[in-house]
XYZ file of C-alpha atoms in Angstrom:
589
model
C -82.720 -18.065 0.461
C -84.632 -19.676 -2.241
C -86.852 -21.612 0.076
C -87.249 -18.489 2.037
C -88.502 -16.361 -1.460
C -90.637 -19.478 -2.516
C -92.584 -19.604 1.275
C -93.210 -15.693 0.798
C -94.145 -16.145 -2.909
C -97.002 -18.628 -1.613
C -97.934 -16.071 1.185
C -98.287 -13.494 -2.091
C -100.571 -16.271 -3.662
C -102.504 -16.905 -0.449
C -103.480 -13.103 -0.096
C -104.571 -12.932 -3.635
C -101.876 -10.895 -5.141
C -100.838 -10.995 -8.685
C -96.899 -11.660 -8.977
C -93.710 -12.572 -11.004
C -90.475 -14.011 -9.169
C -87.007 -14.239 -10.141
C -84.644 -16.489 -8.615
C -81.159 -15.701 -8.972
C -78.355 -17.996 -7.665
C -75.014 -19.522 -8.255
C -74.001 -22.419 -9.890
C -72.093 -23.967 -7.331
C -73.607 -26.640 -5.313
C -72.198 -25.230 -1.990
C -70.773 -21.897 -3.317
C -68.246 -19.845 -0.681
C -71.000 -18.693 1.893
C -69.988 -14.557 2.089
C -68.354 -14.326 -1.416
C -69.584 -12.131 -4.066
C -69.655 -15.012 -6.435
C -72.181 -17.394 -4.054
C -74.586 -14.913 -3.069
C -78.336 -16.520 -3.655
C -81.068 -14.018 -4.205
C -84.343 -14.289 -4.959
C -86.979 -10.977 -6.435
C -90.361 -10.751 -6.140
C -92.695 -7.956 -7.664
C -96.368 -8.616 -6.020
C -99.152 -6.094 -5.984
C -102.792 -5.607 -6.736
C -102.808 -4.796 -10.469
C -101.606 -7.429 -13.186
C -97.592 -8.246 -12.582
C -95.519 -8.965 -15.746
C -91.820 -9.576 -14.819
C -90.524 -9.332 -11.624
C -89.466 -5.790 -11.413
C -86.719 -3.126 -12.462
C -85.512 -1.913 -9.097
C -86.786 -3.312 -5.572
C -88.475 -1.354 -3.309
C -86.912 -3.189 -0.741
C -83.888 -5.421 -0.144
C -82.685 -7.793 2.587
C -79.459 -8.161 2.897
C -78.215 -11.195 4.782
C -74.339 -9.990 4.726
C -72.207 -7.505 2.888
C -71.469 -9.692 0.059
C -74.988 -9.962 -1.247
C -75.626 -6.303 0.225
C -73.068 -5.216 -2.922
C -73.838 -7.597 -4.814
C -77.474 -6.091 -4.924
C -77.469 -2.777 -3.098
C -76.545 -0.980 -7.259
C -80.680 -2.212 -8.389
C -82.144 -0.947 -5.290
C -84.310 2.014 -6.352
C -82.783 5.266 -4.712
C -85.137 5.866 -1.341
C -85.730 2.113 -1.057
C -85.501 0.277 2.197
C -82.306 -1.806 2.975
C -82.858 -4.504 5.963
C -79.132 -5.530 6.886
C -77.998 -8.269 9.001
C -75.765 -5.998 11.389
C -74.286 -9.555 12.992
C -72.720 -10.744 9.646
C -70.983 -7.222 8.954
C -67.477 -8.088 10.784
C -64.308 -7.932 9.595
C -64.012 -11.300 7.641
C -66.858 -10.962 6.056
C -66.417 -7.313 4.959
C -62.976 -8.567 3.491
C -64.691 -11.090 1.556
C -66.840 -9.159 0.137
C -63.616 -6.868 -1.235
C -65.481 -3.720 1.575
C -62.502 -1.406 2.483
C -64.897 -0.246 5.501
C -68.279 -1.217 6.577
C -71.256 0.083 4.462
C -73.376 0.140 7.454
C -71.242 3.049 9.231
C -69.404 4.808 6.661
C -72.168 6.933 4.836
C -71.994 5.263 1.325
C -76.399 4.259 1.502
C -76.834 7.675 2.505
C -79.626 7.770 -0.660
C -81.559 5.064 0.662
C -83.278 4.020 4.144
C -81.387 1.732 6.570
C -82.299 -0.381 8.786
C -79.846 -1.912 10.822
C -80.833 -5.020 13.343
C -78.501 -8.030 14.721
C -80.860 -10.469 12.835
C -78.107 -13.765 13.802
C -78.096 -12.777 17.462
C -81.987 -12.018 17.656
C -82.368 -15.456 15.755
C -80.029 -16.994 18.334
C -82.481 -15.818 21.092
C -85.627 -16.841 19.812
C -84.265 -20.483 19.046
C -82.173 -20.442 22.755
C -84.855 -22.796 24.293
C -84.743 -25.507 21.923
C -81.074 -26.397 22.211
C -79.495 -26.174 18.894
C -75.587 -25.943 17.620
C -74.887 -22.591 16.806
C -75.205 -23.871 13.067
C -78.354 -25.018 12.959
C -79.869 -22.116 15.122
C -77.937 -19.325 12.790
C -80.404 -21.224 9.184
C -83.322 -20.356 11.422
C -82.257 -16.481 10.671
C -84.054 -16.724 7.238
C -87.617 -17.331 9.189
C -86.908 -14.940 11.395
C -86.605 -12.193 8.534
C -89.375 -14.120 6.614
C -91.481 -13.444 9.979
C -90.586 -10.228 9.717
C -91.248 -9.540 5.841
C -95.222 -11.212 6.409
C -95.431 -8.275 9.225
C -94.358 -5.979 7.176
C -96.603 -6.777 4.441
C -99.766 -7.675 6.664
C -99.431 -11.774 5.582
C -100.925 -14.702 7.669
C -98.142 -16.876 9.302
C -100.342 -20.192 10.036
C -100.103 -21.221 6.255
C -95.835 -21.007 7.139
C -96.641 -22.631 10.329
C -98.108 -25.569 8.678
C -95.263 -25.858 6.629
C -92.605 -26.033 8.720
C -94.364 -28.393 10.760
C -95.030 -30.475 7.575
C -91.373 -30.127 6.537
C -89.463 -31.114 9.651
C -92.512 -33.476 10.462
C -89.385 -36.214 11.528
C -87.637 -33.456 13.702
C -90.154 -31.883 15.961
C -87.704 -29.917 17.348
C -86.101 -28.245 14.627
C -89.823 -27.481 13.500
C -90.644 -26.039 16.742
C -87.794 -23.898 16.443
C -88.186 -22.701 13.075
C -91.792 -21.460 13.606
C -90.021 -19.872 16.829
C -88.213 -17.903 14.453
C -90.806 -17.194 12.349
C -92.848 -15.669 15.093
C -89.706 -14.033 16.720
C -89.248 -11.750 13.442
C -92.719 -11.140 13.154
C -93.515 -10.095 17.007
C -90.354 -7.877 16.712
C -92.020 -5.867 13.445
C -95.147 -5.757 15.282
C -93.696 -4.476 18.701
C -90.301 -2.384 18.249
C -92.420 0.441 17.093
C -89.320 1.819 15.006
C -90.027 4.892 13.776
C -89.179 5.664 10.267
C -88.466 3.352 7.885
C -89.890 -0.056 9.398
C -94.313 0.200 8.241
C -97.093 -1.841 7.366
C -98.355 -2.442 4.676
C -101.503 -3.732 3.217
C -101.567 -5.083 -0.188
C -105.243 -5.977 -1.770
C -105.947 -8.825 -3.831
C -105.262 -8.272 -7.925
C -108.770 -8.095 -9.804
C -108.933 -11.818 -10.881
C -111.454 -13.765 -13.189
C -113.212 -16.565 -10.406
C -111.622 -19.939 -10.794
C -109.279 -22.431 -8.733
C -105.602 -20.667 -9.234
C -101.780 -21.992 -8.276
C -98.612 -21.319 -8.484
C -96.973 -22.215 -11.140
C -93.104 -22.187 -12.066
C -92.303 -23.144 -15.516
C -90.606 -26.576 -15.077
C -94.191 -27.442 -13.351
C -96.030 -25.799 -16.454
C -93.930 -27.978 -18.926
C -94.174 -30.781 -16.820
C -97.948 -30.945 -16.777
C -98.559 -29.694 -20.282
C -96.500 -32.923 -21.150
C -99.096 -35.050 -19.247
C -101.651 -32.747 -20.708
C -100.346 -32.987 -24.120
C -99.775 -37.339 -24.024
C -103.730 -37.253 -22.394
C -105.001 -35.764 -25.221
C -103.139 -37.527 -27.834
C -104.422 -40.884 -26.288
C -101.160 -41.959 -25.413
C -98.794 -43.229 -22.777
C -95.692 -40.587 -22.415
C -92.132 -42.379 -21.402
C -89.435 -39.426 -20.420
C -85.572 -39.630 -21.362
C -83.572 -37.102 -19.388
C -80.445 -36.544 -17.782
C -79.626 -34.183 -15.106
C -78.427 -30.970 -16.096
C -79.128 -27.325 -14.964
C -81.929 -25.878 -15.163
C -83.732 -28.532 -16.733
C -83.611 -30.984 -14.445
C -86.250 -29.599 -12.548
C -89.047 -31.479 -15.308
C -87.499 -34.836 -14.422
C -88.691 -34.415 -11.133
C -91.692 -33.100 -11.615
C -93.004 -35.800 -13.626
C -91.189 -38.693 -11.687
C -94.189 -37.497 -9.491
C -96.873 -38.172 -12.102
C -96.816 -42.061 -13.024
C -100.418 -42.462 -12.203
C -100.632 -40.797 -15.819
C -99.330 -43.402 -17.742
C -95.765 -41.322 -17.392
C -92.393 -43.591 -17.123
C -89.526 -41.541 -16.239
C -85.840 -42.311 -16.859
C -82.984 -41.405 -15.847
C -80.242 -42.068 -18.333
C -76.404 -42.796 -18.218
C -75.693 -39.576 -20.581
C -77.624 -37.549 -22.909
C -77.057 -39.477 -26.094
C -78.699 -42.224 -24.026
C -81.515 -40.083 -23.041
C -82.398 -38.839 -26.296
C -81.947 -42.410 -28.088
C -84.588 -44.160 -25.453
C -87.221 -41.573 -26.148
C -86.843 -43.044 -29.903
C -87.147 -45.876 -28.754
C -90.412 -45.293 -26.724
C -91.914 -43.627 -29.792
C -90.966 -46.377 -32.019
C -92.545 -48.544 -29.731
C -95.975 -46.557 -29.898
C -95.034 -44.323 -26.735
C -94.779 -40.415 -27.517
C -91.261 -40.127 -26.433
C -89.864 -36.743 -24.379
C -86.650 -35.724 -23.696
C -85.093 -32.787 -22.129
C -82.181 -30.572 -21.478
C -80.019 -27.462 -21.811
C -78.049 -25.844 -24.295
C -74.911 -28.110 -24.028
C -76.643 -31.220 -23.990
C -78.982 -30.136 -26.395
C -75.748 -30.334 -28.728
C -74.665 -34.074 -27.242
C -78.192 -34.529 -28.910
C -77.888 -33.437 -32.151
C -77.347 -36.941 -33.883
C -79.805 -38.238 -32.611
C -82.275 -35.498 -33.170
C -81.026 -36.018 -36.803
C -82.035 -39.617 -36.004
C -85.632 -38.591 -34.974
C -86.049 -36.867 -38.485
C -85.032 -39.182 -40.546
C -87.154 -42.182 -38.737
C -89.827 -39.311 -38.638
C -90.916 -40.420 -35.454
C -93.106 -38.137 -32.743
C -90.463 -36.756 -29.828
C -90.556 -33.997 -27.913
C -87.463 -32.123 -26.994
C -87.114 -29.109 -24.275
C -84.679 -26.783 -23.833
C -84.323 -24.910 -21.293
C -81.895 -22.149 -22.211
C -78.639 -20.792 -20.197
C -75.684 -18.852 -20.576
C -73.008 -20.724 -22.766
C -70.872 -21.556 -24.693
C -70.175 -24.766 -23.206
C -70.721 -24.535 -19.618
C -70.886 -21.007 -19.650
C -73.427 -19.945 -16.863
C -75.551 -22.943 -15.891
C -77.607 -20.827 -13.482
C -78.430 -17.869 -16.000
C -80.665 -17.012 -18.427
C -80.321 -16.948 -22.118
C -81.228 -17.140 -25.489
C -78.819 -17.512 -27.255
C -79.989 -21.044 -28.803
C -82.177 -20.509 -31.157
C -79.835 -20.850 -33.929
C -79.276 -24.050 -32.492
C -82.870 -25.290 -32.089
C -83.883 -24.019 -35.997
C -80.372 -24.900 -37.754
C -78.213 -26.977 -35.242
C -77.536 -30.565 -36.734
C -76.178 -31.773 -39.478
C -77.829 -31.765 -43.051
C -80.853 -30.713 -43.960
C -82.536 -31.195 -41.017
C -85.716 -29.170 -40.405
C -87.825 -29.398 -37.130
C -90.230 -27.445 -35.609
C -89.577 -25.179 -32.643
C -92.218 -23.180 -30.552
C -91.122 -20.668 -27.612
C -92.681 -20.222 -23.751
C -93.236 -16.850 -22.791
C -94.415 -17.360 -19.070
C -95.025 -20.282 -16.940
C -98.615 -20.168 -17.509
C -97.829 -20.444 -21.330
C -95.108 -23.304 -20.928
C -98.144 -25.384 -20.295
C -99.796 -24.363 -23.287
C -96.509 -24.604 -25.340
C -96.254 -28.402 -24.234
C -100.127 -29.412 -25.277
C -99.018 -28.009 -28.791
C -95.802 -29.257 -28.989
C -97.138 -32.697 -28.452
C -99.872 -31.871 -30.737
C -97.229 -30.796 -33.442
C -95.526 -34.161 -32.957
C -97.987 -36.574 -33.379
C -99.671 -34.995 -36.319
C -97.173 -34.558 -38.597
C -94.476 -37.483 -37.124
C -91.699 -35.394 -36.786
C -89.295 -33.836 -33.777
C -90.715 -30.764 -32.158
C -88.485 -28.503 -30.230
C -89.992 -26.660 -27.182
C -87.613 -23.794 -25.916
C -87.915 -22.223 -22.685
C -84.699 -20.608 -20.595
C -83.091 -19.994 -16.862
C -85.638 -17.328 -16.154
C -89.072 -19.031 -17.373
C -88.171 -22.521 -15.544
C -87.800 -20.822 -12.111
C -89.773 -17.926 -12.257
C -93.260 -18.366 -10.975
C -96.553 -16.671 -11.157
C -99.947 -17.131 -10.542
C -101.886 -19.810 -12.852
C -105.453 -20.457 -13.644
C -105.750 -24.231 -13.677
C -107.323 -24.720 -17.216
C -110.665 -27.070 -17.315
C -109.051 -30.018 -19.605
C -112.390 -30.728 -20.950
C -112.218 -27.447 -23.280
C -109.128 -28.757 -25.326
C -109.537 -30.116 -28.485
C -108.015 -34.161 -28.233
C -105.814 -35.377 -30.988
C -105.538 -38.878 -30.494
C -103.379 -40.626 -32.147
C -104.587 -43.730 -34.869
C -101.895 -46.392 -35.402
C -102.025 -48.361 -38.681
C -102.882 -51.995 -37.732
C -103.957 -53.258 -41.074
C -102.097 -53.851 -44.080
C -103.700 -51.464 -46.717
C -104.914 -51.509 -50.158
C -102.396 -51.940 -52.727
C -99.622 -53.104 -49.514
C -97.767 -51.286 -46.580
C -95.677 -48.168 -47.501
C -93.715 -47.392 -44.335
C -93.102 -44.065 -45.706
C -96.105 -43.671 -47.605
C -98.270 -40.422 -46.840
C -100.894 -38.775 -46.300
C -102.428 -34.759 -46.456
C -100.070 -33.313 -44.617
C -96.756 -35.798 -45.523
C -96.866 -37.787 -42.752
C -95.584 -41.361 -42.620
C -97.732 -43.884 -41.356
C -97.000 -44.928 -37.172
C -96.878 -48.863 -36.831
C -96.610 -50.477 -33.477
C -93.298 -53.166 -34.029
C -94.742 -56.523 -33.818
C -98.568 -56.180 -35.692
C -99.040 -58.279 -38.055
C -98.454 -57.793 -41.979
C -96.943 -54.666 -41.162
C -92.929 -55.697 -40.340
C -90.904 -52.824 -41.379
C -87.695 -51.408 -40.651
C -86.551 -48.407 -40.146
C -82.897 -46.360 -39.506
C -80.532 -43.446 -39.875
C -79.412 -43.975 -43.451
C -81.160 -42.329 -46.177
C -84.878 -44.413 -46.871
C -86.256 -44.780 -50.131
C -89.355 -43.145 -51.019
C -92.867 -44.902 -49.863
C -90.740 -48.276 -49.272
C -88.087 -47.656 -46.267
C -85.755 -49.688 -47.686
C -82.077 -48.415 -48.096
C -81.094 -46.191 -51.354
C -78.267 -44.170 -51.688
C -79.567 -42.746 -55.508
C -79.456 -39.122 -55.766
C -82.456 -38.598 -57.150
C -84.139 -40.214 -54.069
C -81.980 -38.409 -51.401
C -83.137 -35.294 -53.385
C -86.856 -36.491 -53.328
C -86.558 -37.322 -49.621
C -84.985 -34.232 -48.559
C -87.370 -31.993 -50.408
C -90.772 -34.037 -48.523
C -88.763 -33.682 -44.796
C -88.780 -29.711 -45.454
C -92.026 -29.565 -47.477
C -93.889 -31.968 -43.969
C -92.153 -29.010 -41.815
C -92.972 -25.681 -43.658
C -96.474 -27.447 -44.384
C -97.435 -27.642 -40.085
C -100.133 -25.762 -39.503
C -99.565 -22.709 -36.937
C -101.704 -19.960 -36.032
C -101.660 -16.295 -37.492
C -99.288 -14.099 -35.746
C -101.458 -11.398 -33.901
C -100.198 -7.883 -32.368
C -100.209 -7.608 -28.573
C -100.547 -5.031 -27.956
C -100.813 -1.910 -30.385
C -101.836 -1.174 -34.194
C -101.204 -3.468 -37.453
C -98.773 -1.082 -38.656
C -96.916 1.956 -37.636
C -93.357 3.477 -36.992
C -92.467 1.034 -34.406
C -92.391 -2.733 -33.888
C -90.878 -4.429 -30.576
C -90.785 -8.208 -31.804
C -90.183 -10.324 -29.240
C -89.599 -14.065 -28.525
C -89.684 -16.511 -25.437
C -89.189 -14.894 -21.944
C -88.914 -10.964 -22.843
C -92.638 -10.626 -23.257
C -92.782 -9.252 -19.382
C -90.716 -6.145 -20.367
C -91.537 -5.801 -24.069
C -95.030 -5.190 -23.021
C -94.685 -3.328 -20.158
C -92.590 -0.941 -21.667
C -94.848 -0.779 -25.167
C -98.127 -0.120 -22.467
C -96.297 2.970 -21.164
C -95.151 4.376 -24.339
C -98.231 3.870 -25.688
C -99.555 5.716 -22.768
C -97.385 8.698 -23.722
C -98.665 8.661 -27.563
C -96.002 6.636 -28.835
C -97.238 4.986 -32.098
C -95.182 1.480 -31.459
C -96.954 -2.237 -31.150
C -95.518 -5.565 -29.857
C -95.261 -8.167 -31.003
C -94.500 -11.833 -29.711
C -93.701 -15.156 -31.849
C -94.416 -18.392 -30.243
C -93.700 -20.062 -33.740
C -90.542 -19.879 -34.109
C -90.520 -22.261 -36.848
C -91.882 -22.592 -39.538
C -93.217 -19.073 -38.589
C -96.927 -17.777 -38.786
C -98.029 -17.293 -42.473
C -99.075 -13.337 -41.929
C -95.679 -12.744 -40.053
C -93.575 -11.071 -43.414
C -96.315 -8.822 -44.342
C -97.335 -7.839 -40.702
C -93.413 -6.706 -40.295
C -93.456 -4.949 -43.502
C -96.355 -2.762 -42.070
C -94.025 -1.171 -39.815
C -91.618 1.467 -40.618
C -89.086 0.268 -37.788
C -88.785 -2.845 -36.691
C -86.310 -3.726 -33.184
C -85.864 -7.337 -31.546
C -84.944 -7.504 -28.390
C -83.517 -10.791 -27.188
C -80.903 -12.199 -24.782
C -78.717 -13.099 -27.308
C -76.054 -11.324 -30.015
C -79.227 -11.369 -32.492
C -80.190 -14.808 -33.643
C -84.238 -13.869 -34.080
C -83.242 -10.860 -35.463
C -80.876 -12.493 -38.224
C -83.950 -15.632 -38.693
C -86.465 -12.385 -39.629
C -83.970 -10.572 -41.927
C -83.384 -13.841 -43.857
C -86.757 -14.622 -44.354
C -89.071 -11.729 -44.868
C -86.255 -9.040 -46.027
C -87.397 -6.540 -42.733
C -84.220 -4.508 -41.620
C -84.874 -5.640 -38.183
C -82.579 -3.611 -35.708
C -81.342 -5.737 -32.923
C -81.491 -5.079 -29.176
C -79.094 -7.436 -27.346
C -78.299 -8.513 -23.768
C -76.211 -11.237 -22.423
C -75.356 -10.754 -19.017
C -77.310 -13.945 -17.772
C -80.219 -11.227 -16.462
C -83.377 -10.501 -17.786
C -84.299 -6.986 -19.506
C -85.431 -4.479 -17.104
C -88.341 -2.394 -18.817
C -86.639 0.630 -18.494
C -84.179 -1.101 -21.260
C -86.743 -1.816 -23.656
C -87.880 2.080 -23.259
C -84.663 3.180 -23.904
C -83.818 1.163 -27.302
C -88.143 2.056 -28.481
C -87.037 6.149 -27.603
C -84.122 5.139 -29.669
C -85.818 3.552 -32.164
C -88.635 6.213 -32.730
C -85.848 9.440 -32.796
């Protein structure tokens, strides 16, 4: 099913639409095929206007058997069209899906359109020449309904075509097939001439500034803002990861870049991970690592490691439900306490947050930017929903970013080599191990000032600890800015990370209704934007809506005084706009 939404998410790219996808599946390698628990699903919100998220309630859902027919059916908006799979709907899989009778027959979607075909035994026809086990002919179903779905929506098939035929290039057969299937579903939308709820439609290109475009998810946006990022720093980028949901996804991705001067690694654990991206930035690489919440925490020593040696490293997380294992195939946010106060002692580091795909890229370049400047950790957040999700991205003209490369000392200085001596902005010089006059050593246990060597004296720990906080509050970030709406007012909607889709959709139609209420996003999560404390005190509300019990909401409060309001969600689903509507009407009454 995921393949299926991805092939009709580059058929929405392909006729020029603007769009937003959510994947949505479970964590289970090879979950119970017909069980509530393993349905896969995957929304898509395309049109010909700009697209934020990917959609409140579908106009239309497919429904490959009852389980992920109730599973979904409740977001369906009322009057929408349901596709169903009338082959799947027998008795064992109606029991599995905890149906007392079947759906189909017994009234209960009388308040929205049904269509019912035998998509398995139509499949099963189209693919009848080619010889296949009932198995393997039943996964053709999906191209059969994708054939159908690019009818519906007036889509070229070759592009699909070419895909398969790519795909199962060793297997001509199962190609051959596939595209049968794919031009079964189509040819039946085309010639059943249903009447009622089966129509066209035509969907026009989005209004788009000229330029060469993709699509993007946000695993491929962090990915190549990485390269991006180590390019314009000057420097060669080594990668310490270890598989882990749904981060795992930027290991791959840049396995696939080593013409870059990118060395990927797959460690034993995450400890291991984390610990040979210090290494490579010791060793004059800029180091990256990357994982989830839970191994973010196997990672906290060492991130404490990184701070101390004040060495450039990159760290990503890409958010999901926890604690612990919690929901590795949801979204969250729930670590931002984690990423601004998670390790032990004082240990401050600076954290930015994605809002989009598109921006993940962005994010990177200035995460590695951050890093190399200042020679400190940088965490980069992103979650579940960013790293799948995909959208439509401009590809950026490299030439217009500003490069920061990177000088290494290579000389001993006047007056002799301080491995901790600084400069402007308190950062320790970065020595390549092995040039000469400049042997120095460096560790986890507390350094004294300007020399590195050991010193346990409380004065120095003091003197230490107060430069580590003063380098972080000191990085440079940008003014905070209002999205959308006035400098002040009754209402602010402050968002973070992956709710800017909804926040803004839902502040453009209030606004729209003569709501006086503004949004605003932080990408700076810390140290935050100078302006931020007095921009919030402008307001005479202000709400936060996160996926999480209210960590942003509790960093604001602490910092600036603001009786920020919270507005929390953790189901391991987005916000839907009409959420964020609801909680700015509450709000403003």
């Amino acid at each position: 099913m995921q393949l299926t939404g991805g092939q009709f998410t580059l058929s929405s790219a392909l006729a020029g639409n603007d769009f937003a996808t959510f994947p949505d599946f479970p964590a289970e390698i090879r979950a119970p095929q017909g069980t509530l628990f393993g349905v896969s699903a995957f929304q898509i919100n395309f049109g010909s206007s700009a697209i934020e998220t990917a959609g409140d309630a579908p106009d239309v859902l497919v429904a490959m058997n009852p389980a992920a027919l109730k599973t979904n059916v409740p977001q369906l908006k009322p009057g929408g069209l349901i596709i169903a799979d009338e082959g799947e709907f027998n008795d064992r899989n109606l029991a599995k899906a905890k149906y007392d009778a079947n759906p189909l027959d017994d009234g209960s979607l009388a308040k929205w359109q049904l269509l019912k075909l035998n998509i398995s035994q139509l499949t099963m026809d189209a693919v009848k020449p080619f010889g296949l086990g009932n198995k393997e002919a039943l996964r053709c179903k999906n191209m059969w309904t994708l054939g159908l779905a690019l009818w519906m929506f007036d889509r070229d098939r070759q592009p699909l075509i070419d895909w398969l035929e790519a795909k199962f290039a060793k297997d001509p057969n199962l190609a051959a097939a596939n595209v049968a299937a794919l031009n079964a579903g189509h040819a039946y939308g085309e010639t059943a001439e249903l009447a009622g709820p089966l129509k066209q439609h035509h969907v026009d290109p989005a209004p788009v500034a000229p330029g060469l475009y993709r699509t993007l998810t946000g695993a491929e946006g962090i990915a190549l803002g990485l390269v991006a990022g180590a390019q314009l720093a000057k420097l060669p980028m080594f990668f310490g990861g270890y598989p882990i949901t749904p981060a795992s996804a930027i290991l791959h991705h840049l396995s696939r870049l080593k013409e870059y001067d990118v060395t990927t690694f797959q460690a034993e654990d995450e400890i291991a991970a984390i610990c040979s991206a210090i290494g490579a930035s010791y060793g004059g690489s800029l180091g990256v690592t990357s994982s989830s919440g839970p191994g973010i925490a196997l990672k906290g020593e060492a991130m404490g490691l990184a701070i101390m040696t004040e060495l450039p490293l990159v760290i990503v997380n890409s958010q999901r439900g926890g604690p612990s294992t919690g929901l590795p195939t949801k979204t969250e946010q729930s670590d931002l306490y984690q990423a601004v106060y998670g390790r032990n002692g004082d240990a401050p580091m600076p954290v930015i947050a994605a809002r989009s795909p598109g921006d993940a890229f962005e994010c990177a370049i200035e995460a590695c930017r951050i890093a190399v400047q200042y020679m400190t950790p940088v965490m980069l957040l992103t979650d579940g929903y960013i790293a799948n999700a995909a959208e439509p991205w401009a590809v950026p003209d490299l030439t217009s970013y500003e490069a920061f490369p990177v000088e290494f000392l290579t000389e001993v200085p006047e007056g002799g080599f301080k491995p901790y001596g600084r400069d402007d902005n308190l950062k320790r010089p970065w020595v390549k191990p092995g040039t000469p006059g400049l042997l120095h050593r460096i560790g986890g246990i507390e350094k004294e000032v300007d020399t590195g060597h050991i010193n346990y004296a409380p004065d120095n720990h003091q003197a230490m600890t107060d430069i580590r906080k003063a380098k972080v509050d000191g990085v440079k970030v940008p003014d905070q800015v209002v999205e959308l709406g006035a400098e002040g007012g009754k209402l602010a909607v402050v968002g973070w990370g992956s709710t800017f889709g909804p926040i803004h959709q839902a502040v453009r139609r209030k606004r729209a209704e003569g709501k006086d209420v503004s949004h605003i996003h932080i990408r700076h999560i810390w140290p935050l934007p100078a302006n931020l404390g007095e921009l919030l005190k402008s307001f005479d509300k202000v709400i936060v809506p996160e996926m999480n019990t209210g960590q942003l909401k509790t960093v604001l409060r602490d910092q600036y005084l603001v009786d920020a309001k919270p507005v929390n969600k953790v189901s391991g689903q987005p916000f839907t706009i009409a959420e964020i509507e609801t909680a700015i009407e509450g709000a403003l009454a």
